[in-house]
XYZ file of C-alpha atoms in Angstrom:
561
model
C -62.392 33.775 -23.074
C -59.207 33.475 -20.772
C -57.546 29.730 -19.961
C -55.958 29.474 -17.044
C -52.678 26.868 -17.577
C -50.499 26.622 -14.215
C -46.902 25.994 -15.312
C -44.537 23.298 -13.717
C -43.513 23.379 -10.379
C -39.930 23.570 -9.571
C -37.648 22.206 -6.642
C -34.364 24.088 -5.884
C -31.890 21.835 -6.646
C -28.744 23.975 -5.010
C -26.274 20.646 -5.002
C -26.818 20.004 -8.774
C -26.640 23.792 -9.826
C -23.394 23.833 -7.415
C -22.132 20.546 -9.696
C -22.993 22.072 -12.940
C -22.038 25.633 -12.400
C -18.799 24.523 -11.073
C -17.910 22.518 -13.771
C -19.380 24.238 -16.878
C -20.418 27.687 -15.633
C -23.945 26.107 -15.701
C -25.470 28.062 -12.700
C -29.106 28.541 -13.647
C -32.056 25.958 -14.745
C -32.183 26.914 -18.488
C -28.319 26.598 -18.957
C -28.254 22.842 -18.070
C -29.242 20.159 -20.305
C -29.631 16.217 -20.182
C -29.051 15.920 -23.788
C -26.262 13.829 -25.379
C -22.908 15.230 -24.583
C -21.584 16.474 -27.736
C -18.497 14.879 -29.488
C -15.931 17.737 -28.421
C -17.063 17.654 -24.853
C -16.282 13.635 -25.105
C -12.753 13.910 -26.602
C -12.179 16.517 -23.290
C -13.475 13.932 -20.967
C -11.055 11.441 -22.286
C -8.873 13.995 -22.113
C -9.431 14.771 -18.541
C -9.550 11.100 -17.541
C -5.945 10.773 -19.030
C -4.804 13.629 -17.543
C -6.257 12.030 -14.211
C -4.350 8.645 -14.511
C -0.967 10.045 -15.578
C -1.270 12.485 -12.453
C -1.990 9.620 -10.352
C 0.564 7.408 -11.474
C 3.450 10.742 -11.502
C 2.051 11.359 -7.543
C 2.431 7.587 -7.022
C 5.629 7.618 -8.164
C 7.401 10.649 -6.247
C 5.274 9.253 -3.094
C 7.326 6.195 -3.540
C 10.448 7.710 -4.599
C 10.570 9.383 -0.720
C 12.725 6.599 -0.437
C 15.628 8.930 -2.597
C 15.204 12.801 -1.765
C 18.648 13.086 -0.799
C 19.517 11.267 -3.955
C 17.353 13.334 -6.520
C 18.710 16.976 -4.733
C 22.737 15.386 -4.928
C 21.972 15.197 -8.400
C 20.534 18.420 -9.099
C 23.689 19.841 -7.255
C 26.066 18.141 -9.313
C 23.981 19.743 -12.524
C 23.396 23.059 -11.062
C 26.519 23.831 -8.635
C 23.839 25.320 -6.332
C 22.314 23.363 -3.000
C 18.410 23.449 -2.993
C 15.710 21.284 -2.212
C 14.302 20.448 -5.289
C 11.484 18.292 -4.506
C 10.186 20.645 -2.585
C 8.117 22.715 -5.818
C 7.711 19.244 -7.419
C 5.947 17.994 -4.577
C 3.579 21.172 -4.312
C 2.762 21.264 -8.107
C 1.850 17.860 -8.293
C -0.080 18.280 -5.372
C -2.075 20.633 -6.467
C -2.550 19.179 -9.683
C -3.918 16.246 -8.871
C -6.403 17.512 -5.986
C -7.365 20.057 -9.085
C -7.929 17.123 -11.642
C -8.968 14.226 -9.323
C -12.126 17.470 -7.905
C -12.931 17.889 -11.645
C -13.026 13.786 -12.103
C -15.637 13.596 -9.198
C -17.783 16.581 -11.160
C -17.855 14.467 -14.289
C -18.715 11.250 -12.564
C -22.032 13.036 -10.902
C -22.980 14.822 -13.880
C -23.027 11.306 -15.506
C -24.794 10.095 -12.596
C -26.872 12.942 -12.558
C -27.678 12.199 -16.058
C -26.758 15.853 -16.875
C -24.772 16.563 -20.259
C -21.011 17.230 -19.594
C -19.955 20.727 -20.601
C -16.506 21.473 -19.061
C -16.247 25.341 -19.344
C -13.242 26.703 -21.165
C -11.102 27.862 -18.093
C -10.995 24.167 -17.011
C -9.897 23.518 -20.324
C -6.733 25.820 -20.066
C -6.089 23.982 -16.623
C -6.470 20.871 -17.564
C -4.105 21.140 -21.063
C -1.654 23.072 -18.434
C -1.299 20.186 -15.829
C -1.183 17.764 -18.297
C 1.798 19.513 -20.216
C 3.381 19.953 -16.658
C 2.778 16.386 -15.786
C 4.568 15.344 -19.347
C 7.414 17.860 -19.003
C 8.146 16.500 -15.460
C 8.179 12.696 -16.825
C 10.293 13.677 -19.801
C 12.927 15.405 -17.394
C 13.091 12.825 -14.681
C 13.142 10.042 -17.571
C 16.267 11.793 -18.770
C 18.284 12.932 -15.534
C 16.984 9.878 -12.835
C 15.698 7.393 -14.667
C 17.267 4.213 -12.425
C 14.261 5.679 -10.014
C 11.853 4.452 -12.370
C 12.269 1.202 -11.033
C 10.889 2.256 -7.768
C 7.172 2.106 -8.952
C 7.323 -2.313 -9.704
C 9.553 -2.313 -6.549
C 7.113 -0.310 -4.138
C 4.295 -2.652 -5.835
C 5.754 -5.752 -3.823
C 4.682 -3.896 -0.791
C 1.629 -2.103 -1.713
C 0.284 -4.505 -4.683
C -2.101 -6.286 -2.679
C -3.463 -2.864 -0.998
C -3.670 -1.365 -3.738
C -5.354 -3.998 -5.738
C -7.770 -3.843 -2.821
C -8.326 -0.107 -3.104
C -8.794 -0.092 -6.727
C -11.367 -3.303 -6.578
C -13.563 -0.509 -3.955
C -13.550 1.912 -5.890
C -14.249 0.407 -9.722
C -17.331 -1.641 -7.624
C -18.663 2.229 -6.326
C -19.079 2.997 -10.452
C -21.097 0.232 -10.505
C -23.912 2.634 -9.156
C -23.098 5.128 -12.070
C -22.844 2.376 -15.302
C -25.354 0.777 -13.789
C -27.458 3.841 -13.462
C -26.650 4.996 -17.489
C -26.812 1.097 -18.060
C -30.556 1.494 -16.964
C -31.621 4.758 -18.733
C -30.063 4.524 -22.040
C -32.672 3.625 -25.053
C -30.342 2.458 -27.159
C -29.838 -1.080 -26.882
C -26.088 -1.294 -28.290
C -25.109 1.621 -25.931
C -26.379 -0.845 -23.095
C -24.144 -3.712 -24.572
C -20.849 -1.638 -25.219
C -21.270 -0.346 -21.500
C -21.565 -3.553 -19.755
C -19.293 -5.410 -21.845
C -16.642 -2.628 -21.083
C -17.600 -2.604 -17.382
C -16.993 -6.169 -16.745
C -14.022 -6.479 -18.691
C -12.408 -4.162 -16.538
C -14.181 -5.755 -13.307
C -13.090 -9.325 -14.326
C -9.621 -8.161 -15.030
C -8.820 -6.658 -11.533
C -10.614 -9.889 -10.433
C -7.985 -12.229 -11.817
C -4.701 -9.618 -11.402
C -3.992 -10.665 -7.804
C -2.537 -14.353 -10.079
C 0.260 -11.558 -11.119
C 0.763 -9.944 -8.075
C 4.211 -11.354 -6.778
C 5.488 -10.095 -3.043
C 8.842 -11.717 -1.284
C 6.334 -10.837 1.921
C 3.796 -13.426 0.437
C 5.314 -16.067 2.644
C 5.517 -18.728 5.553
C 6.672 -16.805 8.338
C 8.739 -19.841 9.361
C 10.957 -19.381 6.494
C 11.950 -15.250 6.896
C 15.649 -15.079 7.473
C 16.967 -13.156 10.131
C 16.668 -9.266 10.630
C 19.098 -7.447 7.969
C 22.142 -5.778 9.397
C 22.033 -1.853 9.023
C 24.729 0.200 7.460
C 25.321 3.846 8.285
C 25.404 5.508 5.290
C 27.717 8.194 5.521
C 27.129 7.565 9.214
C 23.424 9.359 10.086
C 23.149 12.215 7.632
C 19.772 12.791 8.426
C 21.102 13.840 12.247
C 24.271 15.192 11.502
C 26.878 16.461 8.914
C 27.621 13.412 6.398
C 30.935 12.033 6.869
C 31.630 13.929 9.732
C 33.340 11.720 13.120
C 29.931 13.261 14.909
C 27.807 11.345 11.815
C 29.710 8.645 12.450
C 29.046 8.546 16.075
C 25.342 9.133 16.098
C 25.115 6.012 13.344
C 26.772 4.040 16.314
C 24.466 5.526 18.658
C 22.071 3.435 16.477
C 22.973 0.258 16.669
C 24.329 0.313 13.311
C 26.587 -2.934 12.230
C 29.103 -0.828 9.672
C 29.997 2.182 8.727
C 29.931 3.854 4.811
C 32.057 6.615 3.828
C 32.924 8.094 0.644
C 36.563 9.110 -0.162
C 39.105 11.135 -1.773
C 43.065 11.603 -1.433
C 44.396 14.646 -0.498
C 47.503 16.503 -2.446
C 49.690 14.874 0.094
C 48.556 11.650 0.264
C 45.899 11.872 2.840
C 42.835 9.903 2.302
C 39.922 12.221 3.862
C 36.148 11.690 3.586
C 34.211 13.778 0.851
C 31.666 12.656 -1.110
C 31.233 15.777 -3.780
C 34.198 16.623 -5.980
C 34.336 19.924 -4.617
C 34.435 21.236 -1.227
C 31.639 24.488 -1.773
C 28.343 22.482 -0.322
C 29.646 20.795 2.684
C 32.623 23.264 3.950
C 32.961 26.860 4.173
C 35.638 27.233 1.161
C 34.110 29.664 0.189
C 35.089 32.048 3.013
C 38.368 30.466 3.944
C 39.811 30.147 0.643
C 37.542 31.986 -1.645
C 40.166 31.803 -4.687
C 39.774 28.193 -4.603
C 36.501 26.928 -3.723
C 36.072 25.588 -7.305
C 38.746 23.574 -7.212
C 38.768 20.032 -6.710
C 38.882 18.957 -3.297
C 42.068 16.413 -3.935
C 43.913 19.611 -4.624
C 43.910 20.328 -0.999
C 45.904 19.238 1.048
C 45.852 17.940 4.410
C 47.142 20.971 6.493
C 44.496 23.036 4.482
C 41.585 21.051 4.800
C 41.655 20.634 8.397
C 40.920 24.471 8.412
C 37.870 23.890 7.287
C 34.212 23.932 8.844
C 32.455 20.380 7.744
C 29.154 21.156 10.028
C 27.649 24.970 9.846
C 26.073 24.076 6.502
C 24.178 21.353 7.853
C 22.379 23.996 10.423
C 22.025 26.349 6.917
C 20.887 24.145 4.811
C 18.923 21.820 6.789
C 19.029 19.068 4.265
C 16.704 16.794 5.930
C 13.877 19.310 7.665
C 15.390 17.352 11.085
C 17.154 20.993 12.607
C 14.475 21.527 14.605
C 14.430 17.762 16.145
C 18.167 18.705 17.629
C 19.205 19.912 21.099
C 21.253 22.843 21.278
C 24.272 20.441 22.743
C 23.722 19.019 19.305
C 24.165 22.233 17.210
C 27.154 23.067 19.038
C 28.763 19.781 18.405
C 27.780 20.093 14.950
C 29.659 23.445 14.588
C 32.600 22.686 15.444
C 32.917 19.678 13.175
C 35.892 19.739 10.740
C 37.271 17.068 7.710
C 37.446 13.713 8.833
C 40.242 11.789 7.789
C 40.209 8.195 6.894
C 42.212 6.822 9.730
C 39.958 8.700 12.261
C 37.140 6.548 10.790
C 39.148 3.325 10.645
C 40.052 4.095 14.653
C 36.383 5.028 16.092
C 35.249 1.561 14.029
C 38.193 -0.390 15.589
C 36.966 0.911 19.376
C 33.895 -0.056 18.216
C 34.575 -3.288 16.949
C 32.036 -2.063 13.160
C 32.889 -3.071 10.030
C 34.078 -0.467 7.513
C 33.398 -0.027 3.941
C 34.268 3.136 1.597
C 34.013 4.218 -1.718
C 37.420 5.417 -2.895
C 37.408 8.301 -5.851
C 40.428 8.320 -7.606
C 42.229 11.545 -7.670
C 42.682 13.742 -11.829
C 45.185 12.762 -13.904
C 47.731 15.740 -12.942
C 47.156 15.065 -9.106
C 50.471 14.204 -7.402
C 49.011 10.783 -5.894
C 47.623 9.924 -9.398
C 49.379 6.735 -9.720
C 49.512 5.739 -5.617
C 46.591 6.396 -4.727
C 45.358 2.588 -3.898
C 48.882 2.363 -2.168
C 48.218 5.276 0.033
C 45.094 4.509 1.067
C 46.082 0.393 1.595
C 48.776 2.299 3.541
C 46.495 4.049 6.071
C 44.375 1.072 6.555
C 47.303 -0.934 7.552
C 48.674 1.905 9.876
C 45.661 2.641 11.056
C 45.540 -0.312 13.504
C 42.057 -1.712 12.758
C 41.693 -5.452 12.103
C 41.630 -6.039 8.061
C 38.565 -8.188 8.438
C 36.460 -5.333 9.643
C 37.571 -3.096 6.159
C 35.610 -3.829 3.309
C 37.740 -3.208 -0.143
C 35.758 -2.029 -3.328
C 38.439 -0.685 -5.681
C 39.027 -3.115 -8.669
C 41.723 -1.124 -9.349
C 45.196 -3.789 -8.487
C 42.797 -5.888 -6.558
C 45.192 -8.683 -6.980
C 47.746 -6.667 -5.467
C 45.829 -5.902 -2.664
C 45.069 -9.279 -1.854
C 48.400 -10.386 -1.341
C 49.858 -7.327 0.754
C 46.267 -7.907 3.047
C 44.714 -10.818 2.253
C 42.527 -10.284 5.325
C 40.494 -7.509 3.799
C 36.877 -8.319 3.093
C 36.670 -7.946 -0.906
C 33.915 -6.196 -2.404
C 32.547 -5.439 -5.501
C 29.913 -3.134 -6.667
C 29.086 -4.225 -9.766
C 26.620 -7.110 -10.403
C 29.370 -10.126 -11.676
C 28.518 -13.712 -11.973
C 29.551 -16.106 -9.457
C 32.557 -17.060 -11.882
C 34.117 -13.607 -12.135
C 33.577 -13.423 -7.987
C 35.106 -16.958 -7.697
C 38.236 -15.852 -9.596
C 38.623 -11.972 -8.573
C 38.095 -13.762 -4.882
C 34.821 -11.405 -4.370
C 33.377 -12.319 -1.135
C 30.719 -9.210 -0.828
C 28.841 -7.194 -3.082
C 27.523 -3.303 -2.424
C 24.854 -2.817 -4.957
C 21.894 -0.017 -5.179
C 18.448 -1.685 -4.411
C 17.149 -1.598 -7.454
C 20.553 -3.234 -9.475
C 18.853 -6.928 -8.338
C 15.422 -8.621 -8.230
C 13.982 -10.582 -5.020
C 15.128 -13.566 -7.519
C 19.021 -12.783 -7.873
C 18.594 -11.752 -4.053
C 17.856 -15.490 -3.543
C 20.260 -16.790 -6.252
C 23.512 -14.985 -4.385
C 22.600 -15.886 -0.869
C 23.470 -19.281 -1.998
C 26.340 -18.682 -3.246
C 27.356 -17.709 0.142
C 28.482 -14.101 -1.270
C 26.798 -11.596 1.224
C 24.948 -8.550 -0.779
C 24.583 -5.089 1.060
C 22.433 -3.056 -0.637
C 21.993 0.824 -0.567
C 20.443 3.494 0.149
C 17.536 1.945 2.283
C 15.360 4.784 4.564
C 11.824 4.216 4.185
C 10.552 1.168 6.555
C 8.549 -0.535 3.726
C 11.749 -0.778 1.082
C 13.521 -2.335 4.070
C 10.995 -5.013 4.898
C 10.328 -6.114 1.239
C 14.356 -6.553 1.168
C 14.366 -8.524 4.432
C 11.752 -10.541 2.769
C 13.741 -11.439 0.021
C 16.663 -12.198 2.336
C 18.992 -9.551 1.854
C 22.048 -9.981 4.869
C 22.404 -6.036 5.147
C 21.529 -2.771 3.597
C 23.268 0.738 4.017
C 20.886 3.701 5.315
C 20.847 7.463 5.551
C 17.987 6.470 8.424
C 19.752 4.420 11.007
C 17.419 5.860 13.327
C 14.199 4.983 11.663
C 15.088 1.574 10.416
C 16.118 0.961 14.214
C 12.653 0.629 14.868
C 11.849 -2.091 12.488
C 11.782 -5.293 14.421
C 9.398 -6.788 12.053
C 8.357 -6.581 8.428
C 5.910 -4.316 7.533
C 3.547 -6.447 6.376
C 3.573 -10.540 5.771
C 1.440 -12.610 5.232
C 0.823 -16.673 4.423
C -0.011 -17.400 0.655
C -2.979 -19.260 1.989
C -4.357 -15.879 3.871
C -3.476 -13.772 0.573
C -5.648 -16.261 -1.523
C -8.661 -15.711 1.313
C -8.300 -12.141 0.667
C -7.898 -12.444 -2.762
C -11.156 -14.645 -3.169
C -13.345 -12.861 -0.764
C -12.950 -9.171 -1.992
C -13.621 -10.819 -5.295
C -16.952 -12.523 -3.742
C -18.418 -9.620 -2.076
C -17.566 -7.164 -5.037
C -19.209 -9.470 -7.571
C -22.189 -10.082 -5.728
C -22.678 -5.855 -4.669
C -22.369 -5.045 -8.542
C -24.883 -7.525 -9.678
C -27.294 -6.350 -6.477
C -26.515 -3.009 -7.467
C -27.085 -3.456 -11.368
C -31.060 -5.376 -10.027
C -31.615 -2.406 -8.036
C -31.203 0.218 -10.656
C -33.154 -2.157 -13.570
C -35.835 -1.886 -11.233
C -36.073 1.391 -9.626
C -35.614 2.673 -13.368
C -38.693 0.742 -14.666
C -40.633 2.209 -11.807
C -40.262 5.354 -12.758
C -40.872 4.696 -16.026
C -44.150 3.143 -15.260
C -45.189 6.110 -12.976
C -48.236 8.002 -14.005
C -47.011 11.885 -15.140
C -50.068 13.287 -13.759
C -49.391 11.608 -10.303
C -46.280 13.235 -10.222
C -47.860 16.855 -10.846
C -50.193 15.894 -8.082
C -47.744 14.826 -5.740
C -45.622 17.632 -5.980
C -48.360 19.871 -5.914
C -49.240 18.417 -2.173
C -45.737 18.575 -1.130
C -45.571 22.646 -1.940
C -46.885 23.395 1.115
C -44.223 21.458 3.360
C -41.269 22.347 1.088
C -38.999 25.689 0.205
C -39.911 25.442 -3.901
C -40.245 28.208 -6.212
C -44.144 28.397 -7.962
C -43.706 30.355 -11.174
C -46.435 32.369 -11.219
C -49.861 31.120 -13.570
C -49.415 31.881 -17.104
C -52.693 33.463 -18.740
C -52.734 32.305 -22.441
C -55.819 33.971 -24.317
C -57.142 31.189 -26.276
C -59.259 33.527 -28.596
C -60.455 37.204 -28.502
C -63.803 38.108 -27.377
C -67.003 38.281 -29.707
């Protein structure tokens, strides 16, 4: 006697063999299971979802840190002796790290949802380990050669903390679907309990973080002091050659309110602006005096110097990406740039009635001007014609001295004292880097009446969380982009951040509890669904749909008498 038994009827399922094949090499029906995912497969998943967090922090972080290219690649100069844009490959690797890990995070999360058993196949493994040992290597070596930028992430958070709290509220109310989902199919009723007790710990803590979330632009408009004054910082590098006159001239082009210089004396007692010790990355040394393009610039002197080319790197090198952005009158002016001298500075700022401030390196011990070097450069300020109040003086070197041959000059220190030691040393300014005070010592020092100028300040939301805080000015490589910021960013009243606050709490609460009914019930629906109903059903739809019908099977259920 033969049985007939017709064999299940199967649905191509192309999006979940695409999910599981990608992920675990699972391409065809009998390779994919909805067992338990095995312990190994669970210590990789943690493994990947650490891997995922540290990426997003590390991109986070040089996203931020835009703020201090220049900065970063002046450093790796000074280590290397060789000009190249290093963020350039650490930009592209973490890039394509995190778009790697983040697509692998999104396969996990619908295999969970999918209720399929996470297998991640062994080549993922290899990239996984390898951009988590890059992301570690890269922490480790920015923790030891930049590590003042660190303070950039809490900084950048005064800006984007409410955004981002806002963001992250979105997305952990989207998993509700997924816990909710496993929350609803699990059989095991302490697996149920350790879910949702994990779940809404994390939910109720992003409910309550926006109490921590502390912003200068969290304020009464009323009270915002006025619009900080802008600083050309080493005049507009970004457009032309730093410390060139031309640099100098496109920062006043700007509207800028003072001009910052960096410089160095000359072997015969000529203060000229340079900011590296040597003369290789921003002349051509190298083909003038090729004997002595590793010496130290103060071993120049004047007559030589001038001989020099301060603006044909700038086309080579295009330190900013902004080449491109310049006419061709430009380039030609930027060619033909040479050394600037300090009294050329001190002369276009008089004209210009802008207030001067430069950072005076002191020349080595066997230079010639060793000893006179704050007398030669006091010397050229006071021959130079400008008015002392426009000069501002940061050596501390004989500052006492100073003050009584030209007691006019605008005293400046840049190094956080108290108000004591600027009482006494007669301290009337302070240059500081941005991250060297908080939004609270900002506040603090503006009523002391000491103005604070802080540096370097090019991205638009780092200048609006300062003018928040009430900084009077801030020195920029960006003249030209700050220009353009008439207003904060962002600000808003503490009574409208509290609205925001409460509502996005409201609405996520109530969307995770209507999510978490909806998946308690359509689960005990199916549940409650009659198997044989489900044969039927899908047995009507074959007609109407592309599915495979395995042949019948014919199963001899004995042999024949």
């Amino acid at each position: 006697m033969v049985k007939h038994q017709p064999l299940q009827v199967y649905e191509r399922q192309l999006c979940l063999s695409c999910i599981t094949g990608i992920y675990g090499c699972r391409w065809k029906r009998y390779q994919r299971s909805q067992d338990d995912t095995t312990k190994w497969e669970l210590l990789w998943s943690f493994v990947l979802l650490f891997t995922f967090c540290l990426l997003l922090i590390w991109f986070y972080f040089w996203f931020e840190a835009h703020n201090d290219y220049s900065e970063f690649n002046w450093f790796l100069y000074n280590r290397s002796g060789e000009w190249s844009d290093g963020t350039v490959p650490i930009l592209a690797t973490t890039a394509a790290c995190f778009t790697y890990i983040a697509f692998l995070m999104v396969l996990a999360l619908c295999h969970i949802a999918l209720g399929q058993q996470l297998n991640l196949h062994w080549l993922h493994k290899i990239g996984v380990f390898a951009a988590l040992l890059t992301t570690i290597a890269g922490v480790i070596s920015v923790n030891q050669t930049w590590r003042q930028e660190w303070d950039v992430i809490p900084i950048s958070l005064q800006a984007t903390g409410p955004f981002l709290h806002i963001g992250t509220l979105a997305g952990v109310t989207v998993l509700s679907w997924i816990v909710a989902g496993q929350v609803a199919r699990a059989e095991k009723t302490m697996f149920q309990v350790v879910v949702v007790l994990l779940y809404f710990s994390v939910l109720l803590g992003l409910y309550v973080v926006p109490m921590y979330i502390t912003s200068p632009c969290i304020m009464d408009p009323n009270f915002l002091k006025p619009r900080p004054d802008v600083f050309g910082h080493h005049g507009a590098p970004m457009l032309a050659p730093e410390n060139t006159l031309w640099s100098f001239q496109r920062a006043l082009q700007m509207n800028v309110t003072g001009l910052e210089a960096d410089l160095a004396i000359s072997a015969d007692g000529m203060p000229f602006l340079m900011r590296d010790v040597t003369l290789r990355r921003t002349t051509n040394v190298a083909k003038v005096f090729p004997d002595r393009q590793m010496d130290d610039a103060s071993y120049f002197n004047w007559t030589d110097l001038q001989q020099l080319n301060s603006g044909l790197w700038f086309l080579k090198d295009d330190p900013f990406w902004t080449v491109h952005t310049l006419s061709q009158r430009e380039k030609d002016l930027i060619a033909n740039q040479s050394v600037c001298s300090l009294e050329q500075l001190l002369k276009l700022a008089s004209f210009h009635n802008t207030s001067v401030v430069f950072r005076l390196r002191r020349p080595p011990p066997e230079h010639p001007c060793y000893h006179t070097w704050i007398n030669d450069t006091l010397q050229t300020v006071q021959q130079s014609g400008v008015p002392q109040s426009l000069v501002m003086w940061t050596p501390d070197q004989h500052r006492a001295q100073v003050r009584e041959l030209a007691p006019a000059l605008i005293q400046t220190s840049m190094e956080k004292l108290s108000p004591q030691s600027l009482q006494i040393h007669g301290i009337s300014r302070l240059l500081l880097r941005y991250n060297q005070v908080s939004t609270e010592e900002i506040r603090n020092i503006s009523e002391t009446q000491t103005d604070l100028t802080l540096y370097t300040v090019n991205e638009p939301w780092l200048y609006s969380v300062l003018w928040c805080s009430g900084v009077s000015s801030v020195s920029s490589e960006a003249p030209h982009v700050l220009r353009k910021v008439l207003y904060p960013v962002w600000l808003m009243r503490p009574n409208e951040f509290r609205l925001m606050w409460v509502s996005a709490d409201l609405i996520s609460f109530a969307v995770v509890v209507g999510i978490f009914i909806f998946q308690k019930y359509r689960t005990s629906g199916l549940r409650s669904y009659n198997p044989e109903q489900i044969m039927l059903n899908a047995a009507v739809r074959r007609s109407s749909r592309d599915i495979n019908v395995m042949k019948e099977k014919l199963i001899l259920s004995g042999r024949p008498q």
